[in-house]
Backbone as a printed PyTorch tensor [residue, N CA C, xyz], in Angstrom:
tensor([[[-43.9820,  -4.3470,  39.3130],
         [-43.9150,  -3.2400,  38.8710],
         [-44.5180,  -1.8460,  38.8350]],

        [[-42.9470,  -1.0250,  38.9300],
         [-43.0860,   0.4980,  39.2320],
         [-43.4930,   1.3780,  39.0100]],

        [[-44.3640,   2.4320,  38.4510],
         [-43.7490,   3.5090,  37.8930],
         [-44.0280,   4.7840,  38.4250]],

        [[-42.6300,   5.6060,  38.6800],
         [-42.8630,   7.1350,  39.4650],
         [-42.4480,   7.4740,  38.5200]],

        [[-43.2330,   8.6420,  39.0700],
         [-43.8800,  10.4360,  38.2830],
         [-42.3270,  10.7020,  38.4580]],

        [[-42.5350,  12.0050,  37.4310],
         [-41.1100,  13.1920,  37.5400],
         [-40.8060,  13.9060,  38.7490]],

        [[-42.1750,  13.5040,  39.8160],
         [-41.8270,  14.2040,  41.0970],
         [-40.7060,  13.3280,  42.0960]],

        [[-40.4070,  12.1720,  41.8540],
         [-40.2940,  11.4740,  42.4700],
         [-41.1260,  10.4100,  43.0060]],

        [[-42.4930,  10.4540,  42.7540],
         [-43.6180,   9.9640,  43.7890],
         [-43.9920,   8.1140,  42.9950]],

        [[-44.3190,   7.4940,  43.4750],
         [-44.4340,   6.0040,  42.7570],
         [-46.0230,   6.3180,  42.6500]],

        [[-46.5480,   6.2600,  41.4790],
         [-48.0820,   6.4360,  41.2070],
         [-48.6160,   5.4540,  41.2380]],

        [[-48.0490,   4.4450,  40.5780],
         [-48.3310,   2.9280,  40.3590],
         [-47.6250,   1.8290,  41.0760]],

        [[-47.9370,   0.8180,  41.3310],
         [-47.6980,  -0.2140,  41.5360],
         [-48.2510,  -2.1160,  41.6490]],

        [[-47.9440,  -2.6360,  40.5200],
         [-48.4300,  -4.3190,  40.5910],
         [-47.4210,  -5.1090,  40.4960]],

        [[-47.8470,  -6.4910,  41.5760],
         [-47.0710,  -7.4030,  42.1110],
         [-47.6590,  -8.2710,  41.1660]],

        [[-46.8630,  -9.8680,  40.5610],
         [-47.4400, -11.0310,  40.1780],
         [-46.4670, -12.2020,  40.8970]],

        [[-45.8180, -11.4330,  42.0480],
         [-45.2050, -12.8960,  42.5520],
         [-45.6040, -12.8490,  44.0640]],

        [[-45.0770, -11.8120,  45.1710],
         [-45.0110, -11.7560,  46.1750],
         [-46.4490, -11.7770,  46.7110]],

        [[-46.7330, -12.1800,  47.8820],
         [-48.0530, -12.0430,  48.9750],
         [-47.7530, -10.9630,  50.3040]],

        [[-48.4230, -10.2310,  50.0300],
         [-47.8120,  -9.3930,  51.2170],
         [-48.7620,  -9.8000,  52.3470]],

        [[-48.7180,  -9.3390,  53.4790],
         [-49.0970,  -9.2610,  54.6630],
         [-49.9710,  -8.4170,  55.0980]],

        [[-51.1830,  -8.8290,  55.2350],
         [-52.5280,  -7.8880,  55.7690],
         [-52.1250,  -6.3760,  56.1680]],

        [[-52.8920,  -5.7690,  55.3430],
         [-52.2980,  -4.5360,  56.2140],
         [-51.6930,  -3.6830,  54.6390]],

        [[-50.5990,  -4.6020,  54.6640],
         [-49.0490,  -3.7400,  53.4070],
         [-49.8150,  -3.7080,  51.6430]],

        [[-50.1600,  -3.0890,  51.2530],
         [-50.0050,  -2.9730,  49.9020],
         [-50.1930,  -3.5950,  49.0590]],

        [[-51.0460,  -4.0370,  47.7780],
         [-50.9070,  -5.2150,  47.2080],
         [-51.2420,  -4.4800,  46.0280]],

        [[-50.3440,  -5.2410,  44.9190],
         [-50.8630,  -5.0030,  42.8870],
         [-51.7230,  -5.9990,  43.0770]],

        [[-51.2050,  -6.1120,  41.1710],
         [-52.1640,  -7.5490,  40.5010],
         [-51.9900,  -9.0120,  40.9240]],

        [[-52.6570,  -9.7940,  40.6870],
         [-52.8420, -11.4050,  41.3240],
         [-51.4600, -11.8810,  40.3050]],

        [[-51.7770, -12.8040,  40.3430],
         [-50.9690, -14.0930,  39.8460],
         [-49.8010, -14.2760,  40.6610]],

        [[-48.9670, -15.6770,  39.9730],
         [-47.7620, -16.0520,  40.2080],
         [-46.4780, -16.5500,  39.2830]],

        [[-45.5250, -16.5660,  39.3600],
         [-44.2620, -16.1090,  38.7230],
         [-43.4310, -16.8970,  39.6090]],

        [[-43.0320, -17.3710,  39.1190],
         [-41.4070, -17.9560,  39.4800],
         [-39.7980, -16.8440,  38.5330]],

        [[-40.6550, -16.0790,  37.7740],
         [-40.0850, -15.2040,  37.2360],
         [-39.8860, -14.2320,  37.3360]],

        [[-41.2880, -13.2310,  37.5640],
         [-41.2180, -12.2620,  37.7160],
         [-41.6180, -11.8560,  39.2270]],

        [[-39.7410, -11.9670,  40.2050],
         [-40.0830, -11.8610,  41.4020],
         [-39.0770, -12.7010,  41.4490]],

        [[-38.6270, -13.1600,  43.2490],
         [-37.4710, -12.8560,  43.5720],
         [-37.9890, -14.7420,  44.6100]],

        [[-37.2690, -15.5900,  44.4840],
         [-38.0230, -16.9720,  46.3610],
         [-36.1460, -17.3640,  46.8890]],

        [[-34.5910, -16.2020,  45.9320],
         [-33.9390, -17.2310,  46.9860],
         [-33.6540, -16.0670,  48.2100]],

        [[-32.7330, -17.2080,  48.7970],
         [-32.8400, -16.8510,  50.2530],
         [-31.6320, -16.3950,  50.5010]],

        [[-29.9880, -16.3030,  49.6500],
         [-28.7420, -16.0090,  49.6730],
         [-28.7520, -14.3850,  49.4560]],

        [[-27.6600, -13.9550,  50.2720],
         [-27.7160, -12.4190,  50.2300],
         [-26.6030, -11.8350,  49.6810]],

        [[-26.2840, -11.8440,  49.0640],
         [-24.6260, -11.3960,  48.4210],
         [-25.3860, -10.5580,  47.6190]],

        [[-23.9880,  -9.7130,  47.1610],
         [-24.4450,  -8.9210,  46.7370],
         [-23.0170,  -8.8740,  45.5200]],

        [[-23.1890,  -9.7530,  44.6110],
         [-22.2770,  -9.7240,  43.3060],
         [-23.4650,  -9.1540,  42.4980]],

        [[-23.7310,  -8.0940,  42.1190],
         [-24.5470,  -7.5990,  41.1710],
         [-23.4410,  -6.4380,  40.4220]],

        [[-24.3280,  -6.5810,  39.2860],
         [-23.8230,  -5.5990,  37.9740],
         [-24.8260,  -4.5650,  37.0190]],

        [[-24.1740,  -3.4820,  36.8000],
         [-24.6970,  -2.8080,  36.2140],
         [-24.5650,  -2.9000,  34.5840]],

        [[-26.0570,  -2.9600,  34.0080],
         [-26.0030,  -3.0160,  32.4360],
         [-26.4610,  -1.2310,  32.3970]],

        [[-25.4960,  -0.6600,  31.1390],
         [-25.8960,   0.5380,  30.4920],
         [-24.7200,   0.4760,  29.4010]],

        [[-25.6030,   1.4270,  28.3310],
         [-24.5610,   1.7780,  27.5600],
         [-23.1030,   2.2790,  27.5070]],

        [[-22.2630,   1.5060,  26.7380],
         [-20.4340,   2.3290,  26.5730],
         [-20.4350,   3.6320,  26.8020]],

        [[-21.6340,   4.1460,  25.9230],
         [-21.1650,   5.9380,  26.0030],
         [-20.1530,   6.0660,  25.4820]],

        [[-18.5840,   5.1210,  25.0580],
         [-17.5140,   5.9140,  24.7670],
         [-16.7300,   5.7450,  26.1840]],

        [[-15.0780,   6.1160,  25.5050],
         [-14.6640,   6.4810,  26.4970],
         [-14.0650,   7.7380,  27.0100]],

        [[-13.7440,   8.3810,  28.2550],
         [-13.4830,   9.5020,  28.9630],
         [-12.1430,   9.5740,  29.6370]],

        [[-11.7220,  10.9650,  29.6640],
         [-10.2310,  11.4230,  29.5710],
         [-10.5390,  10.8570,  31.6760]],

        [[ -9.6240,  11.0800,  31.8610],
         [ -9.4580,  11.0680,  33.7340],
         [ -9.7820,  11.9500,  34.3720]],

        [[-10.5640,  11.5670,  34.8660],
         [-11.5100,  12.7120,  36.0290],
         [-10.6330,  13.0680,  36.7410]],

        [[-10.4520,  15.0200,  37.7470],
         [ -9.9320,  15.4080,  38.1560],
         [-10.1830,  14.2650,  39.1320]],

        [[ -9.0990,  14.9410,  40.6560],
         [ -9.2360,  13.8430,  41.7780],
         [-10.3960,  14.5320,  42.5850]],

        [[-11.1700,  15.3660,  42.6340],
         [-12.3060,  15.4960,  43.0840],
         [-13.6660,  14.9360,  42.8970]],

        [[-13.2630,  15.1580,  40.9870],
         [-14.7470,  14.0800,  40.7150],
         [-14.5450,  12.9480,  40.9730]],

        [[-13.3340,  11.8280,  40.6600],
         [-13.0300,  10.8680,  41.4190],
         [-12.9730,  10.9210,  42.5480]],

        [[-12.9880,  11.6530,  43.9450],
         [-13.6940,  11.1210,  45.3440],
         [-14.9790,  11.1470,  45.2060]],

        [[-16.0720,  12.5140,  44.1880],
         [-17.3030,  12.4890,  44.5100],
         [-17.8170,  11.1420,  43.7270]],

        [[-17.2520,  10.3000,  43.1360],
         [-18.2340,   9.4950,  42.1630],
         [-18.0560,   8.2180,  43.2380]],

        [[-17.0870,   8.4000,  43.9600],
         [-16.2430,   7.3390,  45.4110],
         [-17.4380,   7.5560,  46.4790]],

        [[-17.2590,   8.7530,  46.7950],
         [-18.6630,   8.6460,  48.0790],
         [-20.1360,   8.5920,  47.0820]],

        [[-20.3990,   8.6850,  46.1650],
         [-21.5430,   8.1360,  45.6120],
         [-21.8570,   6.5640,  45.4120]],

        [[-20.6060,   6.2650,  45.0800],
         [-20.5750,   4.6920,  44.8640],
         [-20.9480,   3.4350,  46.1780]],

        [[-20.3940,   4.7140,  47.5280],
         [-20.5660,   3.4130,  48.6010],
         [-22.4210,   4.2060,  49.0430]],

        [[-23.0070,   5.1000,  48.4980],
         [-24.2000,   5.6250,  48.4970],
         [-25.1750,   5.0480,  48.3490]],

        [[-25.2440,   4.2010,  47.0830],
         [-25.6050,   3.2370,  46.4480],
         [-25.1830,   2.0530,  46.5310]],

        [[-23.7650,   1.3750,  47.1830],
         [-23.8660,  -0.2030,  47.4250],
         [-24.4240,  -0.5570,  48.7040]],

        [[-24.8750,   0.6630,  49.7980],
         [-25.3740,   1.0380,  50.6440],
         [-27.1510,   0.4790,  50.3340]],

        [[-27.8370,   1.4700,  49.1460],
         [-29.2170,   1.5160,  49.3510],
         [-29.0530,   0.0620,  48.7910]],

        [[-28.2380,  -0.9250,  47.9360],
         [-28.6520,  -1.8640,  47.2490],
         [-28.4590,  -2.8250,  47.9410]],

        [[-27.8700,  -2.8990,  48.9210],
         [-27.6790,  -4.0630,  49.7650],
         [-29.3490,  -4.2390,  50.6460]],

        [[-29.2110,  -2.8520,  50.5850],
         [-30.6070,  -2.7170,  51.6920],
         [-31.6790,  -3.6480,  50.8130]],

        [[-31.3400,  -3.0760,  49.7270],
         [-32.8840,  -3.5380,  48.4800],
         [-32.1090,  -5.0610,  48.2080]],

        [[-31.3980,  -5.6800,  48.3910],
         [-31.3790,  -6.7020,  47.9950],
         [-31.4860,  -7.6690,  49.0520]],

        [[-31.1590,  -7.4930,  50.0920],
         [-31.5750,  -8.0870,  51.4020],
         [-33.3110,  -7.9620,  51.5660]],

        [[-33.7090,  -7.2940,  51.1990],
         [-35.6330,  -7.3390,  51.2030],
         [-36.3600,  -8.2280,  50.2150]],

        [[-35.4590,  -8.3830,  49.2800],
         [-35.6550,  -9.4280,  47.4920],
         [-35.3680, -10.5630,  48.5240]],

        [[-34.0710, -10.6720,  48.8030],
         [-33.7790, -12.3150,  49.0090],
         [-34.4140, -12.8540,  49.9810]],

        [[-35.0290, -11.9720,  51.3670],
         [-35.3250, -12.7390,  52.0150],
         [-36.2980, -12.6710,  52.1570]],

        [[-36.9600, -12.4230,  51.6870],
         [-38.4860, -11.8230,  51.5300],
         [-39.3410, -11.5400,  52.0060]],

        [[-38.2760, -10.1870,  52.6120],
         [-38.9180,  -9.5610,  54.0490],
         [-39.9220,  -8.3140,  53.9090]],

        [[-41.1960,  -8.5400,  54.1990],
         [-42.2440,  -7.2690,  53.8840],
         [-42.0150,  -6.3910,  54.9750]],

        [[-42.1690,  -5.4350,  53.6160],
         [-42.5070,  -3.6480,  53.8220],
         [-43.4690,  -3.1120,  53.5200]],

        [[-44.2580,  -2.3800,  54.3290],
         [-44.7070,  -1.6630,  53.6400],
         [-44.7430,  -1.1060,  52.2410]],

        [[-45.7560,  -0.6660,  50.9940],
         [-45.2800,  -0.2470,  49.1130],
         [-44.7270,   0.7170,  49.5790]],

        [[-45.2260,   1.9220,  50.2560],
         [-44.1950,   2.6010,  50.4120],
         [-43.0360,   3.0840,  50.5450]],

        [[-42.6430,   2.5050,  51.8320],
         [-41.2600,   2.5670,  52.3700],
         [-40.0180,   1.8620,  51.0450]],

        [[-40.7960,   0.5970,  50.7050],
         [-40.1490,  -0.3480,  49.6500],
         [-40.6870,   0.3160,  47.8090]],

        [[-40.9080,   1.1310,  47.8270],
         [-40.8890,   2.2580,  46.4950],
         [-40.0310,   3.1410,  46.6240]],

        [[-39.7420,   3.8930,  47.9450],
         [-38.9010,   4.4660,  47.9280],
         [-37.3920,   4.1900,  48.1370]],

        [[-37.1640,   2.8580,  48.2560],
         [-36.0930,   1.9410,  48.4270],
         [-35.8710,   1.9690,  47.4390]],

        [[-36.4270,   1.2220,  46.2900],
         [-36.5960,   1.0480,  44.8100],
         [-35.6520,   2.6910,  44.2240]],

        [[-36.5860,   3.5120,  44.4500],
         [-36.4710,   4.8400,  43.6380],
         [-34.8050,   5.0430,  43.7400]],

        [[-34.5880,   5.1360,  45.4870],
         [-33.4130,   4.9940,  45.5210],
         [-32.2540,   5.0380,  44.5900]],

        [[-32.3950,   3.5650,  44.8370],
         [-31.4310,   2.8560,  44.3250],
         [-31.3130,   3.2520,  42.8070]],

        [[-32.5490,   3.2150,  42.1900],
         [-32.6350,   3.6130,  40.8020],
         [-31.9090,   4.7660,  39.9220]],

        [[-32.2940,   5.8690,  41.3800],
         [-31.7200,   7.2980,  41.4920],
         [-30.2940,   7.5490,  40.8630]],

        [[-29.7920,   6.3420,  41.9830],
         [-28.1310,   6.7670,  42.4520],
         [-27.8500,   6.3000,  41.5070]],

        [[-28.2000,   4.9340,  40.3320],
         [-27.5340,   3.7410,  39.8330],
         [-27.9160,   4.7550,  38.6180]],

        [[-28.4960,   6.1400,  38.5240],
         [-28.5510,   6.2160,  37.0680],
         [-27.4450,   7.4560,  36.6840]],

        [[-27.3970,   7.8350,  37.9000],
         [-26.0880,   9.1590,  37.9790],
         [-25.3450,   8.6950,  38.3840]],

        [[-24.7960,   7.4730,  38.5230],
         [-23.3960,   7.0970,  38.7220],
         [-23.0240,   6.5150,  37.0960]],

        [[-24.2270,   5.8080,  36.5890],
         [-23.6260,   5.2760,  35.4070],
         [-23.5290,   6.6380,  34.2610]],

        [[-24.3970,   7.4660,  34.3250],
         [-24.2850,   8.5450,  33.7050],
         [-22.9860,   9.2150,  33.6970]],

        [[-22.5550,   9.0220,  35.0310],
         [-20.9730,  10.0700,  35.6520],
         [-20.0310,   9.6700,  34.6000]],

        [[-19.5510,   8.2340,  34.8860],
         [-18.6780,   6.9580,  33.7800],
         [-18.9780,   6.8920,  32.5020]],

        [[-20.0830,   7.2260,  32.0240],
         [-20.0650,   6.9570,  30.9420],
         [-20.5480,   7.9880,  29.5510]],

        [[-21.1400,   9.3120,  30.8820],
         [-21.1200,  10.3950,  29.7220],
         [-22.6990,  10.3010,  29.3850]],

        [[-23.0230,   9.0460,  29.2900],
         [-24.6820,   8.7920,  28.2680],
         [-26.2350,   9.9560,  29.4550]],

        [[-27.0980,   9.8370,  28.6460],
         [-27.9290,  10.7650,  29.4500],
         [-28.8970,   9.9450,  29.2670]],

        [[-28.6100,   8.1190,  28.5510],
         [-29.6480,   7.2710,  29.0860],
         [-28.6400,   6.0670,  29.3500]],

        [[-28.3780,   5.8600,  30.1030],
         [-27.1120,   4.2900,  29.8940],
         [-27.7260,   3.6240,  30.6290]],

        [[-28.3290,   3.9260,  31.7750],
         [-28.4840,   2.6030,  32.5410],
         [-30.0720,   2.0880,  31.9520]],

        [[-30.1340,   0.6940,  32.3210],
         [-30.5620,   0.0570,  31.5310],
         [-31.3960,  -1.2010,  31.9210]],

        [[-30.4840,  -1.5480,  33.3140],
         [-30.7280,  -2.9320,  34.0090],
         [-29.6530,  -2.6280,  35.2600]],

        [[-30.1010,  -3.5670,  36.7270],
         [-28.8260,  -3.4220,  37.3970],
         [-29.7280,  -5.0570,  37.9210]],

        [[-28.9810,  -6.3420,  38.0980],
         [-28.8420,  -7.5470,  38.3700],
         [-27.7340,  -8.2290,  39.1420]],

        [[-28.2690,  -8.9480,  40.0680],
         [-27.3590,  -9.6150,  40.6760],
         [-28.0070, -10.9030,  40.9430]],

        [[-27.3740, -12.0960,  42.2880],
         [-27.2350, -13.1970,  41.9660],
         [-29.0140, -14.1120,  41.9000]],

        [[-30.0790, -12.8010,  43.0030],
         [-31.2090, -13.1480,  43.5390],
         [-32.1020, -12.0400,  42.2760]],

        [[-31.7690, -10.9870,  41.6260],
         [-33.3990, -10.4980,  41.0090],
         [-32.2940,  -9.7630,  40.3870]],

        [[-33.3220,  -9.2050,  39.2750],
         [-32.8350,  -8.1950,  37.7930],
         [-33.5640,  -7.2680,  37.9200]],

        [[-33.3870,  -6.4030,  37.7510],
         [-34.2220,  -4.5800,  38.1240],
         [-33.6330,  -4.2500,  36.5370]],

        [[-35.0010,  -3.6910,  36.0760],
         [-35.2650,  -3.2770,  34.4510],
         [-35.6680,  -1.7260,  34.7650]],

        [[-35.4080,  -1.0270,  33.5930],
         [-35.7640,   0.0090,  33.8650],
         [-35.8550,   0.2670,  32.8050]],

        [[-36.8710,   1.8270,  32.5300],
         [-37.1660,   2.6650,  30.9030],
         [-37.6300,   3.5260,  31.8470]],

        [[-37.1040,   5.1460,  31.2360],
         [-37.2260,   6.5050,  31.5980],
         [-38.0750,   7.2370,  30.2750]],

        [[-38.8190,   7.8900,  30.2010],
         [-39.2970,   8.1480,  29.3700],
         [-39.5100,   9.6480,  28.9860]],

        [[-39.6380,  10.3920,  28.1430],
         [-39.0250,  11.6200,  27.6660],
         [-39.7280,  13.0770,  28.9220]],

        [[-40.6050,  12.1310,  29.1060],
         [-41.2120,  13.2910,  30.5390],
         [-40.9270,  12.9700,  31.7060]],

        [[-40.3300,  12.1980,  31.9750],
         [-39.6030,  11.9740,  33.2350],
         [-40.5030,  10.5330,  33.5190]],

        [[-41.5040,  10.3450,  33.4700],
         [-41.6220,   8.5480,  34.1310],
         [-40.6780,   7.4900,  34.0230]],

        [[-40.8650,   7.2710,  35.2560],
         [-39.9700,   5.6440,  35.4010],
         [-40.7430,   4.8410,  35.7170]],

        [[-39.7170,   3.8970,  34.4770],
         [-40.7810,   2.6650,  34.5380],
         [-39.7010,   1.1590,  35.4870]],

        [[-40.0330,   0.7940,  36.5270],
         [-39.3250,  -0.1190,  36.8340],
         [-39.8420,  -1.7890,  37.3270]],

        [[-39.1660,  -2.5070,  36.9190],
         [-39.8060,  -3.8780,  37.4530],
         [-38.4520,  -5.3050,  37.6850]],

        [[-39.2420,  -5.7570,  38.3360],
         [-38.2000,  -6.6540,  39.2050],
         [-38.7810,  -8.4490,  38.4660]],

        [[-37.3060,  -9.0830,  37.9130],
         [-38.0450, -10.2510,  38.5260],
         [-36.4120, -11.1060,  37.8750]],

        [[-36.8620, -12.5240,  37.5550],
         [-35.8090, -13.5890,  38.0200],
         [-34.7500, -12.9720,  37.2660]],

        [[-32.8310, -13.2400,  37.3520],
         [-31.7530, -12.7040,  37.2200],
         [-31.8540, -13.0200,  36.0630]],

        [[-32.2100, -14.7970,  35.0680],
         [-32.0220, -15.1820,  34.1200],
         [-32.6220, -14.3760,  33.2380]],

        [[-33.8350, -13.4950,  33.3650],
         [-34.8260, -12.8210,  31.8120],
         [-34.0300, -11.6850,  31.4200]],

        [[-34.0810, -11.8290,  30.0370],
         [-33.6910, -11.0400,  29.2160],
         [-34.3290,  -9.3560,  29.3330]],

        [[-33.3520,  -8.4560,  28.9910],
         [-34.2220,  -7.2420,  29.6190],
         [-35.3290,  -6.5780,  28.8360]],

        [[-35.9600,  -5.9620,  29.5670],
         [-37.1590,  -5.7650,  29.3120],
         [-37.8240,  -4.6840,  29.1060]],

        [[-36.6430,  -3.8160,  28.6630],
         [-36.3840,  -1.9600,  28.6620],
         [-37.6130,  -1.9670,  27.6480]],

        [[-37.4740,  -2.8330,  26.1740],
         [-38.5350,  -2.5000,  25.6660],
         [-40.5140,  -2.9430,  25.6750]],

        [[-40.0280,  -4.3550,  26.6740],
         [-41.3520,  -4.3610,  27.3350],
         [-42.4250,  -3.2740,  28.3270]],

        [[-41.4300,  -2.3430,  29.0350],
         [-41.6020,  -1.3310,  29.8800],
         [-41.8720,  -0.1430,  28.5650]],

        [[-41.5040,  -0.2870,  27.4880],
         [-41.9430,   1.0990,  26.7420],
         [-43.0080,   0.6580,  26.0180]],

        [[-42.7460,  -0.3300,  25.4070],
         [-44.5480,  -1.2570,  24.9460],
         [-45.6490,  -0.5660,  26.4130]],

        [[-45.4290,  -0.8760,  27.5040],
         [-46.5130,  -0.6610,  28.6210],
         [-46.5680,   0.8950,  28.5120]],

        [[-45.4660,   1.6600,  28.9660],
         [-45.8180,   3.0910,  28.4900],
         [-46.7690,   3.9360,  27.1510]],

        [[-46.1310,   3.4260,  26.3870],
         [-47.0700,   3.3460,  24.7130],
         [-48.3340,   2.8210,  24.4740]],

        [[-48.0340,   1.7940,  24.9510],
         [-49.3750,   0.6270,  24.2870],
         [-50.8200,   1.1910,  25.7310]],

        [[-50.0040,   0.7430,  26.8670],
         [-51.0260,   1.0790,  28.1610],
         [-51.5090,   2.6180,  28.6300]],

        [[-50.2960,   2.8640,  29.4960],
         [-50.2920,   3.7890,  29.4890],
         [-50.7560,   5.0430,  29.3040]],

        [[-50.3290,   5.3950,  27.9780],
         [-50.4050,   6.6780,  27.2900],
         [-51.6480,   6.3790,  26.7620]],

        [[-52.3350,   5.1900,  26.2750],
         [-53.8510,   5.0730,  26.0750],
         [-55.1530,   5.0610,  26.9130]],

        [[-54.4120,   4.8920,  28.6200],
         [-55.6280,   4.3090,  29.4630],
         [-55.2770,   5.6050,  30.3510]],

        [[-54.3950,   5.7780,  30.4840],
         [-54.3450,   7.1690,  31.3510],
         [-53.8180,   8.6130,  30.9480]],

        [[-52.5760,   8.5370,  29.7570],
         [-52.8100,   9.6560,  29.4190],
         [-53.7510,  10.2050,  28.4670]],

        [[-54.3330,   9.6070,  27.8030],
         [-55.5310,   9.9970,  27.0210],
         [-57.2960,   9.5300,  28.3410]],

        [[-57.2620,   9.3130,  29.2940],
         [-58.4110,   9.3950,  29.6280],
         [-58.7940,  11.2560,  30.9870]],

        [[-59.7600,  11.9090,  29.9130],
         [-59.6940,  12.7930,  30.4790],
         [-60.2050,  12.9680,  31.4110]],

        [[-60.7690,  11.2980,  32.8520],
         [-61.2470,  11.6850,  33.8450],
         [-60.1060,  11.1940,  34.7310]],

        [[-58.8330,  11.4740,  34.4300],
         [-57.1810,  10.9540,  35.5360],
         [-56.4860,  12.3600,  35.0450]],

        [[-56.0560,  12.7580,  36.0740],
         [-55.7500,  13.5700,  36.3650],
         [-53.8490,  14.0660,  35.7470]],

        [[-53.8510,  14.6160,  35.1100],
         [-52.0870,  15.2090,  34.4450],
         [-51.3740,  14.9920,  35.2200]],

        [[-51.4270,  15.2310,  37.1500],
         [-50.4470,  15.4350,  38.1060],
         [-51.4010,  14.2510,  39.0990]],

        [[-50.1600,  13.2840,  39.5470],
         [-51.2200,  12.6220,  40.9100],
         [-49.9540,  13.2640,  42.3920]],

        [[-50.8180,  13.9310,  43.0310],
         [-50.2440,  14.2410,  44.5120],
         [-49.8980,  13.2620,  45.1840]],

        [[-49.1250,  13.5310,  46.1750],
         [-49.2690,  12.4230,  47.1800],
         [-49.6550,  11.1890,  47.5070]],

        [[-50.2590,  10.3290,  47.5520],
         [-51.2810,   9.2210,  47.8470],
         [-52.4380,   8.9030,  46.9360]],

        [[-52.2930,   9.8360,  45.7870],
         [-53.3070,   9.8710,  44.9540],
         [-52.4420,   9.3430,  43.4240]],

        [[-52.7260,   7.6450,  43.2290],
         [-51.6880,   7.4470,  41.9450],
         [-53.1430,   6.8440,  41.1460]],

        [[-51.9340,   6.1680,  40.1740],
         [-52.9650,   5.6530,  38.9790],
         [-54.4820,   4.5610,  39.8100]],

        [[-55.0470,   5.0660,  39.1900],
         [-56.2960,   4.1550,  39.9070],
         [-57.2580,   3.9940,  38.3090]],

        [[-56.7760,   3.1240,  37.6380],
         [-57.5510,   2.5370,  36.3390],
         [-57.7130,   1.0960,  36.3770]],

        [[-59.1630,   0.2820,  36.6770],
         [-58.4130,  -0.8850,  36.0060],
         [-58.5980,  -1.5750,  35.1380]],

        [[-59.0900,  -0.6000,  33.7970],
         [-58.9060,  -1.0080,  32.3870],
         [-57.0240,  -0.4810,  31.9850]],

        [[-56.5830,   0.1120,  33.0910],
         [-55.0770,   0.5340,  32.5620],
         [-54.7330,  -0.8310,  33.2990]],

        [[-54.5670,  -1.6230,  34.6460],
         [-54.5280,  -2.3670,  36.2280],
         [-54.4190,  -3.7820,  34.7720]],

        [[-55.5560,  -4.0350,  34.2070],
         [-56.1850,  -5.5280,  33.1920],
         [-55.0120,  -5.4070,  32.2780]],

        [[-55.1800,  -4.6740,  31.7690],
         [-54.1050,  -4.7020,  29.9700],
         [-52.8360,  -4.8950,  30.3330]],

        [[-52.1240,  -3.8690,  31.4020],
         [-51.0940,  -4.4190,  32.5590],
         [-50.6020,  -6.3310,  32.3060]],

        [[-51.7730,  -6.3260,  33.1470],
         [-51.9930,  -8.0440,  33.4220],
         [-51.7460,  -8.5830,  32.8230]],

        [[-52.8030,  -8.8490,  31.7670],
         [-52.7870,  -9.8340,  30.6680],
         [-51.6160,  -9.7490,  29.1070]],

        [[-50.9380,  -8.3170,  29.7140],
         [-49.4500,  -7.9330,  28.6020],
         [-48.4720,  -8.6230,  29.2600]],

        [[-48.3440,  -8.7580,  30.4790],
         [-46.9970,  -9.0190,  31.1330],
         [-47.3170, -10.9900,  31.2070]],

        [[-48.4840, -11.1920,  31.4790],
         [-49.0600, -12.7280,  31.5220],
         [-48.7790, -13.7140,  30.5130]],

        [[-48.4030, -12.5630,  28.8480],
         [-48.9410, -13.5190,  27.6340],
         [-47.0240, -13.4710,  27.7170]],

        [[-46.4080, -12.6140,  28.2220],
         [-44.7340, -12.3830,  27.9930],
         [-43.9780, -14.1760,  28.1360]],

        [[-43.3800, -14.1840,  27.4670],
         [-42.9150, -15.8120,  26.9300],
         [-41.8880, -16.2030,  28.0580]],

        [[-41.2600, -14.8760,  28.8450],
         [-40.8090, -14.9360,  29.9130],
         [-41.4770, -15.8370,  31.6960]],

        [[-42.6520, -15.3830,  31.6800],
         [-43.3630, -14.7620,  32.4360],
         [-43.9010, -17.1230,  32.3300]],

        [[-43.9080, -17.4360,  33.9180],
         [-44.1370, -18.5970,  34.0510],
         [-45.4460, -19.0340,  35.2020]],

        [[-46.1960, -19.5760,  34.9220],
         [-47.4510, -19.4790,  35.6590],
         [-47.5690, -20.3070,  36.5080]]])
């Protein structure tokens, strides 16, 4: 799971599946065949889940061209991300977080252009993994990758924000309101609460 602040910086990361090589960033413990990916295929047969947002009129030629360019850029980022997750390639967490955010940012904007909805992007699924997304009113972005068979975790991510992030981070007088680069959320109570909560979910398999 990744948490990005409104400045696009990854301020928290926790992993329930993959074991990174020494020297790379790591998150919480545990193992799961659902909260992570093990497939070795790299096919890009993914689709975006989102709100329909209603019908829209035919866009102008220039708008269509911009959307096409955006789509090509998004496809390139998705291919890179899918390759990393499906092949089990290990890169440092900073690089991975930047790639994940790039995919989320591109897909969110792409869905907004197509649907007209400001809250249309919900998830993205390939044959190897499913990326779940929730954005708070203050601009925090919660992202979690799971097995593609897992149902939407949007409400789960919302619970993590309202029940744990607000409780252990926002209300903590010792926790900074802003997190400069390199200084993410470092709260053991927050980490332990999320770990216990995720492992209690029906979709989690130990």
